[in-house]
The first five atom37 places (N, CA, C, CB, O) and aatype in JSON, in Angstrom:
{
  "aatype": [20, 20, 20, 20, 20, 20, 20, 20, 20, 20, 20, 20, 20, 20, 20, 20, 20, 20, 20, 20, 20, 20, 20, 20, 20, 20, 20, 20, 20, 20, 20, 20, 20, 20, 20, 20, 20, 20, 20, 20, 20, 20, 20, 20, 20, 20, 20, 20, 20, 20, 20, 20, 20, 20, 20, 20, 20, 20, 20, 20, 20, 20, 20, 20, 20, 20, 20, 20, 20, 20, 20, 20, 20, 20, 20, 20, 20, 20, 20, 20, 20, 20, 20, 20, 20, 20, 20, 20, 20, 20, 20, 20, 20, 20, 20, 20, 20, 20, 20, 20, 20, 20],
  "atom_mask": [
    [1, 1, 1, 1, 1],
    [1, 1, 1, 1, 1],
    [1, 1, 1, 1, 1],
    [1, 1, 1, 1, 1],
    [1, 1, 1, 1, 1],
    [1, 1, 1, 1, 1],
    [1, 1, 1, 1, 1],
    [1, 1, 1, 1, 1],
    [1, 1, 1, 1, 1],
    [1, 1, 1, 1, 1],
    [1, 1, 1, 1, 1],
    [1, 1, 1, 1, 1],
    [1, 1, 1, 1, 1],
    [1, 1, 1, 1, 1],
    [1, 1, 1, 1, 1],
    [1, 1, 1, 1, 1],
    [1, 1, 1, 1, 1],
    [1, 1, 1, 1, 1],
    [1, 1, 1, 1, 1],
    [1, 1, 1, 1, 1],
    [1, 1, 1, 1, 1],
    [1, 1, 1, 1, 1],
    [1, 1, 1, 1, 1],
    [1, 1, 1, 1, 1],
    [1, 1, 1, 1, 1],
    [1, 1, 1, 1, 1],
    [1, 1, 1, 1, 1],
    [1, 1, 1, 1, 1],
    [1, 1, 1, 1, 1],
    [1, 1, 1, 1, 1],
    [1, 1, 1, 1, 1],
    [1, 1, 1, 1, 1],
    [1, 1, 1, 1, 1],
    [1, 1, 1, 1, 1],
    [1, 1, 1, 1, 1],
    [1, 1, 1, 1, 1],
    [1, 1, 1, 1, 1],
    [1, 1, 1, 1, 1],
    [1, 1, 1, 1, 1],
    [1, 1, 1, 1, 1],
    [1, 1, 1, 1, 1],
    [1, 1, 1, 1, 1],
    [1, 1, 1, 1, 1],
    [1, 1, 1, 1, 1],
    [1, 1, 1, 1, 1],
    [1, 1, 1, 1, 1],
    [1, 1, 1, 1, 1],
    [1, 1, 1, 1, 1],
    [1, 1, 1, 1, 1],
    [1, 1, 1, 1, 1],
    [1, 1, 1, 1, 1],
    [1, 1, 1, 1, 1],
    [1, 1, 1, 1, 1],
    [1, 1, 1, 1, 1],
    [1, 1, 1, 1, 1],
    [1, 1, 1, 1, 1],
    [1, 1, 1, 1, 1],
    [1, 1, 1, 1, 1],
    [1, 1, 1, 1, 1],
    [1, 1, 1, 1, 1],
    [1, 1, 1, 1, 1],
    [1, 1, 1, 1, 1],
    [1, 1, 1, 1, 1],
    [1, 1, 1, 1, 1],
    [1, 1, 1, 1, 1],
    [1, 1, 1, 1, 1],
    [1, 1, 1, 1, 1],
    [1, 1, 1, 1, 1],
    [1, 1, 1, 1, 1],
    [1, 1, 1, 1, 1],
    [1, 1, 1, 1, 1],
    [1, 1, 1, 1, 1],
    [1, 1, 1, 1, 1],
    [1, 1, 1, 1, 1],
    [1, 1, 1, 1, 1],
    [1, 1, 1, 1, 1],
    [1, 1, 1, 1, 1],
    [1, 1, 1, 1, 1],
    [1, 1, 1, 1, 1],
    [1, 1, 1, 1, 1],
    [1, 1, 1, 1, 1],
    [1, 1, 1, 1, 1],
    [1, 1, 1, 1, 1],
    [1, 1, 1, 1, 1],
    [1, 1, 1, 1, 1],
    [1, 1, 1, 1, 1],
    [1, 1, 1, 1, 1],
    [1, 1, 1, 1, 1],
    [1, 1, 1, 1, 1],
    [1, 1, 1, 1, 1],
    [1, 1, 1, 1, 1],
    [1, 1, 1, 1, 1],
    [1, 1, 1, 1, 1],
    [1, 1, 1, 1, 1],
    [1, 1, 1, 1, 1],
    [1, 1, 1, 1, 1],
    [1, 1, 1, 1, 1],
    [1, 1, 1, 1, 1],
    [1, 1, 1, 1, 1],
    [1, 1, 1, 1, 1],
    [1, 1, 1, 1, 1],
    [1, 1, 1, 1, 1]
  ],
  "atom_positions": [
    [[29.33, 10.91, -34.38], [28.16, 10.93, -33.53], [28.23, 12.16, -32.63], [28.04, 9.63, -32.7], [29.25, 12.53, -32.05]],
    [[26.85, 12.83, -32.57], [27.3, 13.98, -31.71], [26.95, 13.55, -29.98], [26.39, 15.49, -32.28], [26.56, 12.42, -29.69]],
    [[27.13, 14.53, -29.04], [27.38, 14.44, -27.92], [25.83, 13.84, -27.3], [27.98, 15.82, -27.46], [25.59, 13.01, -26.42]],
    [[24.92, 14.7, -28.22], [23.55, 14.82, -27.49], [23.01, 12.75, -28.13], [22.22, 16.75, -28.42], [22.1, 12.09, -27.65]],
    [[23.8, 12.4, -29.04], [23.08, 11.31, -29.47], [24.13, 10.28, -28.76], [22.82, 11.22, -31.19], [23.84, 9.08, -28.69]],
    [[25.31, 10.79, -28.25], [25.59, 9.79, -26.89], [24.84, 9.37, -25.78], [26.47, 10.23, -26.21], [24.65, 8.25, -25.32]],
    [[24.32, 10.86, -25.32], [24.12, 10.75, -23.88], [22.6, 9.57, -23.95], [23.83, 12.61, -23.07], [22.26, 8.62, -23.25]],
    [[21.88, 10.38, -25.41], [20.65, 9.66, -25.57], [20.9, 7.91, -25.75], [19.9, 10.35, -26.91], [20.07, 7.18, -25.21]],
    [[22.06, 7.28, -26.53], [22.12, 6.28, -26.33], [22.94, 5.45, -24.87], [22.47, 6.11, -27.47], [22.58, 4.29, -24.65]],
    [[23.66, 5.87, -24.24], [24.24, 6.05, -22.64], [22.82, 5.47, -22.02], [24.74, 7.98, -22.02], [22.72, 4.31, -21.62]],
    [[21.89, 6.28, -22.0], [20.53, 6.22, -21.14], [19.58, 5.13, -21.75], [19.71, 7.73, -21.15], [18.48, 4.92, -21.22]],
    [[20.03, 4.35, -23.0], [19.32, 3.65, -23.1], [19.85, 2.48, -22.78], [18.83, 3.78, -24.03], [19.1, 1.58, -22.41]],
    [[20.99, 2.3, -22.84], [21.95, 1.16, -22.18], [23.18, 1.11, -21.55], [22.24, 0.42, -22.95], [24.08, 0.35, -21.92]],
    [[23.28, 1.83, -20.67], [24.56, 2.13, -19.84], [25.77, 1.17, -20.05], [24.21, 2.07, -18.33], [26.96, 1.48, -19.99]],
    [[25.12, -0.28, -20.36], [26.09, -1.45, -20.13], [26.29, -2.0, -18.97], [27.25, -1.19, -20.47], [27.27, -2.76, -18.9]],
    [[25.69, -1.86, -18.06], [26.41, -2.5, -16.84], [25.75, -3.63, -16.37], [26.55, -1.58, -15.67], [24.52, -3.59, -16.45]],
    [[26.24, -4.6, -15.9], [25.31, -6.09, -15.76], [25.95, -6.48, -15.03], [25.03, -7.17, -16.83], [27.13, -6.13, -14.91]],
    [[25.06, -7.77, -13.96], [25.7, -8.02, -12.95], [26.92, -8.75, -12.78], [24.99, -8.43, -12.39], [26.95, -9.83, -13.37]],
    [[28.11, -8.37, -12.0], [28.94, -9.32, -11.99], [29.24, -10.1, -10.89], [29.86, -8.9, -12.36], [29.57, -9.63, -9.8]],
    [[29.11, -11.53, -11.2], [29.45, -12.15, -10.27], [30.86, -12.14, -9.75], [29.07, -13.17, -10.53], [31.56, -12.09, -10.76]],
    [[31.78, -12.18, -8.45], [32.95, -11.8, -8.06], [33.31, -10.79, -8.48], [33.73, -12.51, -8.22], [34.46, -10.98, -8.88]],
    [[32.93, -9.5, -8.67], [33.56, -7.97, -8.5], [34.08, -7.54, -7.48], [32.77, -7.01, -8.64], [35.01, -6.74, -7.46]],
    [[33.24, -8.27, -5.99], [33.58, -7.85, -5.23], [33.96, -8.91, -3.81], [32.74, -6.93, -5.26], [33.32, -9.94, -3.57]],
    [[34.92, -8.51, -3.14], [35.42, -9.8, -1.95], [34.31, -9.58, -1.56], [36.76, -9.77, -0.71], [33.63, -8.56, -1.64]],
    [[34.02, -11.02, -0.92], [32.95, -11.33, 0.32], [31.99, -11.95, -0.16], [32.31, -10.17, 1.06], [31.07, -12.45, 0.49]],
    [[32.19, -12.0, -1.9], [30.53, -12.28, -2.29], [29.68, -13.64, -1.66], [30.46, -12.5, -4.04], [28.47, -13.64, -1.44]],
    [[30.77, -14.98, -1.39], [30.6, -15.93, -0.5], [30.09, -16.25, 0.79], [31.33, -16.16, -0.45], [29.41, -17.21, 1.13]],
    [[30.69, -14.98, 1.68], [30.19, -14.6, 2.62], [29.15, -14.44, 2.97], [30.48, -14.0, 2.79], [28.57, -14.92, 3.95]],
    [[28.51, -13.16, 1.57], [27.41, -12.28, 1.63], [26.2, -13.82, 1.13], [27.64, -10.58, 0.34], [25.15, -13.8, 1.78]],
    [[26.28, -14.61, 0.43], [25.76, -15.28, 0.58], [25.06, -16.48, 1.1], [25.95, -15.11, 0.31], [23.96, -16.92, 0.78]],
    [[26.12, -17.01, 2.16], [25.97, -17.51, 3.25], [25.43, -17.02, 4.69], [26.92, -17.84, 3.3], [25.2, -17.7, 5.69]],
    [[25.28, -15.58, 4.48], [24.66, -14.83, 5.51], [23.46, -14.71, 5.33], [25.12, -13.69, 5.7], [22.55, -14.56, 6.15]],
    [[23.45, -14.8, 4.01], [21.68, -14.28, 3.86], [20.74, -15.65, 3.23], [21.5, -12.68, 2.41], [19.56, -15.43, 2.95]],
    [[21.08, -16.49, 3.11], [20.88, -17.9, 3.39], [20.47, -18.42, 5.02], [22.23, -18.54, 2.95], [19.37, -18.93, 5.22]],
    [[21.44, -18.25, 6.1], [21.15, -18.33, 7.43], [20.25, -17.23, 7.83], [22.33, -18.34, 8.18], [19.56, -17.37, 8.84]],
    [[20.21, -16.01, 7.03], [18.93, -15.25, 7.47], [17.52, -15.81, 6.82], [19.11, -13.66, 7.04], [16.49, -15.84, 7.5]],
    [[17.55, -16.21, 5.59], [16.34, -17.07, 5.06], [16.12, -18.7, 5.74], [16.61, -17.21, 3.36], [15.03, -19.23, 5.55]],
    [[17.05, -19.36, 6.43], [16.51, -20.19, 6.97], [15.98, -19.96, 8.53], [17.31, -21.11, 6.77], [15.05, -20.59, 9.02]],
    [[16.89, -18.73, 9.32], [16.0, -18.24, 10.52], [14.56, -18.07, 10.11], [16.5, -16.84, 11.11], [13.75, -18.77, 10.71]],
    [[14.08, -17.19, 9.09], [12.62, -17.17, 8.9], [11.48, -18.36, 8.83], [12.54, -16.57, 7.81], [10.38, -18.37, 9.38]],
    [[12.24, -19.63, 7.76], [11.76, -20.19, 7.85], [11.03, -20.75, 8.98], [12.23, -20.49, 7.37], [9.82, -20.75, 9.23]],
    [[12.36, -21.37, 9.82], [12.67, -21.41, 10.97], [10.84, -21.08, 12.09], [14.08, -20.18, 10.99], [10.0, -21.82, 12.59]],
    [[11.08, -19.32, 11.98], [10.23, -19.09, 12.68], [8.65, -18.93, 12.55], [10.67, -18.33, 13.01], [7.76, -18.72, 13.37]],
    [[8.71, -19.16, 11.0], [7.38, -19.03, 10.37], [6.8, -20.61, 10.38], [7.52, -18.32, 8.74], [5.84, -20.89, 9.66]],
    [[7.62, -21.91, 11.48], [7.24, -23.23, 11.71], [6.74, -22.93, 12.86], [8.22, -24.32, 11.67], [5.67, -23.51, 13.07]],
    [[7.19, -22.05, 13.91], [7.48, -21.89, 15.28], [6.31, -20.65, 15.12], [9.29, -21.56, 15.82], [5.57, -20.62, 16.11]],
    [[6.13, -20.09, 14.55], [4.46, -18.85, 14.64], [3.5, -19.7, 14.09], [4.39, -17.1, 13.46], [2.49, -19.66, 14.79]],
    [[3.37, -20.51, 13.04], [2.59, -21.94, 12.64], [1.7, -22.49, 13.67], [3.62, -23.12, 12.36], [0.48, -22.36, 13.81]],
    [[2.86, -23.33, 14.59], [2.32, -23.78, 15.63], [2.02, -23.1, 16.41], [2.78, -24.46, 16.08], [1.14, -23.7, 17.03]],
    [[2.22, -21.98, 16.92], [1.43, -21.69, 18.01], [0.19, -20.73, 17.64], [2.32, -21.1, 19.06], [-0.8, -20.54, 18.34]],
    [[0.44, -20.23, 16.51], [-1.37, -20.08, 15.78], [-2.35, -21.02, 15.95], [-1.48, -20.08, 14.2], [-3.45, -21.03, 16.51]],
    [[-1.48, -22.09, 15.12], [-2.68, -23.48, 15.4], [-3.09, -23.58, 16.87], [-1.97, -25.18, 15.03], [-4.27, -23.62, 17.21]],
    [[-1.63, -23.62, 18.09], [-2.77, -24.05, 18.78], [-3.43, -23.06, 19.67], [-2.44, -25.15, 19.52], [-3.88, -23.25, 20.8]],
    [[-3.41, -21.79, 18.86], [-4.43, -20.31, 19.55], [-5.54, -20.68, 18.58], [-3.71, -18.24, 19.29], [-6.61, -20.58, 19.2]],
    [[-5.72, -21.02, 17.45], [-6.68, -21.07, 16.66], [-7.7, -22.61, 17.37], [-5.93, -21.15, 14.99], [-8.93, -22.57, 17.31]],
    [[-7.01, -23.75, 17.97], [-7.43, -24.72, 18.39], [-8.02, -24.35, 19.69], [-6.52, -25.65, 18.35], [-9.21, -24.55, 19.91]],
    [[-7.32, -23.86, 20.47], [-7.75, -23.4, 21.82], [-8.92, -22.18, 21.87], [-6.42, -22.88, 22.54], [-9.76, -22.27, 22.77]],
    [[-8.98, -21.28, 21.12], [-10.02, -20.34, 20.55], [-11.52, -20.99, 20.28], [-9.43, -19.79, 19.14], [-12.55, -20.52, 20.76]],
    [[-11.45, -22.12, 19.48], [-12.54, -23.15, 18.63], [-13.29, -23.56, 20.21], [-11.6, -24.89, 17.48], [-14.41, -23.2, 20.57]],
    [[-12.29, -24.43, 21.02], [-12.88, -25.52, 21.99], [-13.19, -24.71, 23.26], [-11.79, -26.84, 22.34], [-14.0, -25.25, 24.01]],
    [[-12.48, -22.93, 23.83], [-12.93, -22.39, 24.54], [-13.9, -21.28, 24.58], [-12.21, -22.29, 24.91], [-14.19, -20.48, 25.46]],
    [[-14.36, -21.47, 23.25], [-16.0, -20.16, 22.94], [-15.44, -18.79, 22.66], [-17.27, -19.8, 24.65], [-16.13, -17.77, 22.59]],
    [[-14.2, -18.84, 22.52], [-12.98, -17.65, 22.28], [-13.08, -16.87, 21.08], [-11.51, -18.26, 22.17], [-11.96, -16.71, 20.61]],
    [[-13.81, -16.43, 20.52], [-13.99, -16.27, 19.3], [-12.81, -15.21, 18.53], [-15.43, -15.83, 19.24], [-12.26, -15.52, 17.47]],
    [[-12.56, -13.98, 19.23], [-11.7, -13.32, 19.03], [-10.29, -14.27, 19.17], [-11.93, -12.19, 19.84], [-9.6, -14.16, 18.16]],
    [[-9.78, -15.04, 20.05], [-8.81, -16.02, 19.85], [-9.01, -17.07, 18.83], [-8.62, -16.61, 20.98], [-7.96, -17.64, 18.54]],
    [[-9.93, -17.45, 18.27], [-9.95, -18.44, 17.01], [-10.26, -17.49, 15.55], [-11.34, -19.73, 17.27], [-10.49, -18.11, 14.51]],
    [[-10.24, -16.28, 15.54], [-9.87, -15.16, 14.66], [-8.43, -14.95, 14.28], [-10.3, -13.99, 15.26], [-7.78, -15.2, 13.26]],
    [[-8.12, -14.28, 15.67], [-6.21, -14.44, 15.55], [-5.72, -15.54, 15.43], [-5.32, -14.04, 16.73], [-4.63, -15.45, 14.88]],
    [[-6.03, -16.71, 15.71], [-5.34, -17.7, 15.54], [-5.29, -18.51, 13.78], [-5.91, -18.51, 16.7], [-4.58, -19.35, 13.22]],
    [[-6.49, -17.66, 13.42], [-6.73, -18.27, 11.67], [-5.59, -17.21, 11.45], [-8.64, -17.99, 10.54], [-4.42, -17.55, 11.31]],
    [[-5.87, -16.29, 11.44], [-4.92, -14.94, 11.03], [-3.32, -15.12, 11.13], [-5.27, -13.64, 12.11], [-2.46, -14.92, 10.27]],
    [[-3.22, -15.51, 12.26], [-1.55, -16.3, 12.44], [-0.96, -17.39, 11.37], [-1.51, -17.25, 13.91], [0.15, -17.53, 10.86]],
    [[-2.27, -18.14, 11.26], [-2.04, -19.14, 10.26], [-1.36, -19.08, 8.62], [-3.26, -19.56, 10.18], [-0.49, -19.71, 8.01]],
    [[-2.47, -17.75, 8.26], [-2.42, -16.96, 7.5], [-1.18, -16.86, 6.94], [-2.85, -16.04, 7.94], [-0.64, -17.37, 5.95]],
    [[-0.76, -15.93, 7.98], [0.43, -14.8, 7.94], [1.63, -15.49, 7.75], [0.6, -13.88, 9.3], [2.54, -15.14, 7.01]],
    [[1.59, -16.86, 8.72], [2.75, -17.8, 8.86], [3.43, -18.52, 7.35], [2.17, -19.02, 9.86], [4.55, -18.45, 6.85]],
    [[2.11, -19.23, 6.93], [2.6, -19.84, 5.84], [2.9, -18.79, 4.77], [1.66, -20.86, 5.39], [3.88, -18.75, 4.03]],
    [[1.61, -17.74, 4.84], [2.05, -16.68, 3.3], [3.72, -16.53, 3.8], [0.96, -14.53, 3.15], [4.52, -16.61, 2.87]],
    [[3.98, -16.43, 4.42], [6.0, -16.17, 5.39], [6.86, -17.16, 4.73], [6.21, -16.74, 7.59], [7.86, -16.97, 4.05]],
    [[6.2, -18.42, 5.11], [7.05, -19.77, 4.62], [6.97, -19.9, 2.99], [6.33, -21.3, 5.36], [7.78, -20.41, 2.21]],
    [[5.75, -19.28, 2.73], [5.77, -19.17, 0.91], [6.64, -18.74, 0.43], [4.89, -18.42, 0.19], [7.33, -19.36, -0.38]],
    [[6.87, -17.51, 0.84], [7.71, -16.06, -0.07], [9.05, -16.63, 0.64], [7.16, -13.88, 0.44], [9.93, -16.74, -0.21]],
    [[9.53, -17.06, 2.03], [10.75, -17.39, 1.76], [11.37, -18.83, 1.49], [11.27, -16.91, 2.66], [12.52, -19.17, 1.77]],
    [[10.37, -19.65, 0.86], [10.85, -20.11, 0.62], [11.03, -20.21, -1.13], [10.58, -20.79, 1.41], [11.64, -21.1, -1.72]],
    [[10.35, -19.09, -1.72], [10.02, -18.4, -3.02], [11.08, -17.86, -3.47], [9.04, -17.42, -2.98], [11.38, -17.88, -4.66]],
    [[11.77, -17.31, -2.55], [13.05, -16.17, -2.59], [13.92, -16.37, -3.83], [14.15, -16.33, -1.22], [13.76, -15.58, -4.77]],
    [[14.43, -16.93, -3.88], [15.16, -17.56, -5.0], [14.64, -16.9, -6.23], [14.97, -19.14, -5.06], [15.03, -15.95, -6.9]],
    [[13.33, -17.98, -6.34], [12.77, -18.22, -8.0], [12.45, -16.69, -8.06], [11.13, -19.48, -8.37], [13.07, -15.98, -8.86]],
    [[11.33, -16.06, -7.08], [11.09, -14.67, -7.33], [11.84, -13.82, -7.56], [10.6, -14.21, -6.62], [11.3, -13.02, -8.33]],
    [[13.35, -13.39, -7.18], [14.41, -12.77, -7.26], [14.84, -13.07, -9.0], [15.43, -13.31, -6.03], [14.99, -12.1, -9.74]],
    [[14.94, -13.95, -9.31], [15.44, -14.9, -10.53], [14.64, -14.2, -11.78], [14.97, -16.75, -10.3], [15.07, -13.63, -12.78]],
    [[13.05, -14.52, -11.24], [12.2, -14.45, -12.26], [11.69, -12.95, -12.4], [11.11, -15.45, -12.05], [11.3, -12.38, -13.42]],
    [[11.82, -12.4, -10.94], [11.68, -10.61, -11.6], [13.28, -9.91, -12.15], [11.03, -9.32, -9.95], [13.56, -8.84, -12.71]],
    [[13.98, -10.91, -11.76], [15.33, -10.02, -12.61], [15.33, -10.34, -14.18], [17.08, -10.59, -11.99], [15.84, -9.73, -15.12]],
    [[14.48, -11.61, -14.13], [14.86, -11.84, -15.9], [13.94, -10.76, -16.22], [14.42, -13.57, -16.85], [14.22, -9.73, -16.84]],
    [[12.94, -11.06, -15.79], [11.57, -9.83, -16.46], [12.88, -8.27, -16.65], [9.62, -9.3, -14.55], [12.9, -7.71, -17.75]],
    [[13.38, -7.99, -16.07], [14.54, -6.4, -15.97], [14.54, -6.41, -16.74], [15.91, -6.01, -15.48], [13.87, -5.66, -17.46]],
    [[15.6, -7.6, -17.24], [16.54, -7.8, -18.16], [16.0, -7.55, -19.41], [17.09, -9.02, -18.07], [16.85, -7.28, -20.26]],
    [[14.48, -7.56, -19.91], [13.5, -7.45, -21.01], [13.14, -6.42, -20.6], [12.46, -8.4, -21.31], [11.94, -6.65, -20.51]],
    [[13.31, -5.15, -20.17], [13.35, -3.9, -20.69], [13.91, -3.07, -21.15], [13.17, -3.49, -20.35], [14.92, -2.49, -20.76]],
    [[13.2, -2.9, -22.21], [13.96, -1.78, -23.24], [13.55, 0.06, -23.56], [13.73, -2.52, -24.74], [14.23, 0.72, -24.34]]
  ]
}
């Protein structure tokens, strides 16, 4: 095989795939970023409620620009609580999609 039909096959599959335990900490690293996905959660309960009750207080005080932001908070909060609590499957399901390119 010559050099140039290495490099060309090299670039089409390097070989390298993920390994689980290559490296210390991986336990760690996952328990950290777990307590960072449940802080979000966390706060996307805690921006929830107090949307609702800017969006409630907006409605009953003729506030209109406050019952705007307060839908908008609403919004923002749950699309928050979606995606992290999505994290997982989405991570999962765009790595398999990778993995099917050729």
């Amino acid at each position: 095989m010559y050099l140039t039909d290495q490099v060309i096959q090299l670039a089409y599959d390097p070989g390298i795939k993920p390994n689980e335990g290559g490296l210390p900490g991986l336990p760690v690293l996952k328990h950290v970023m777990g307590s960072i996905n449940l802080y979000g959660i966390i706060g996307s309960v805690g921006s929830l409620a107090i949307s609702a009750g800017v969006w409630a207080w907006g409605h009953h005080s003729g506030g209109h620009q406050a019952e705007a932001n307060g839908k908008k908070g609403v919004l923002v909060s749950s699309g928050a609580a979606l995606l992290l609590g999505a994290a997982n499957g989405l991570v999962a399901f765009f790595s398999g999609l990778g993995t099917q390119v050729h």
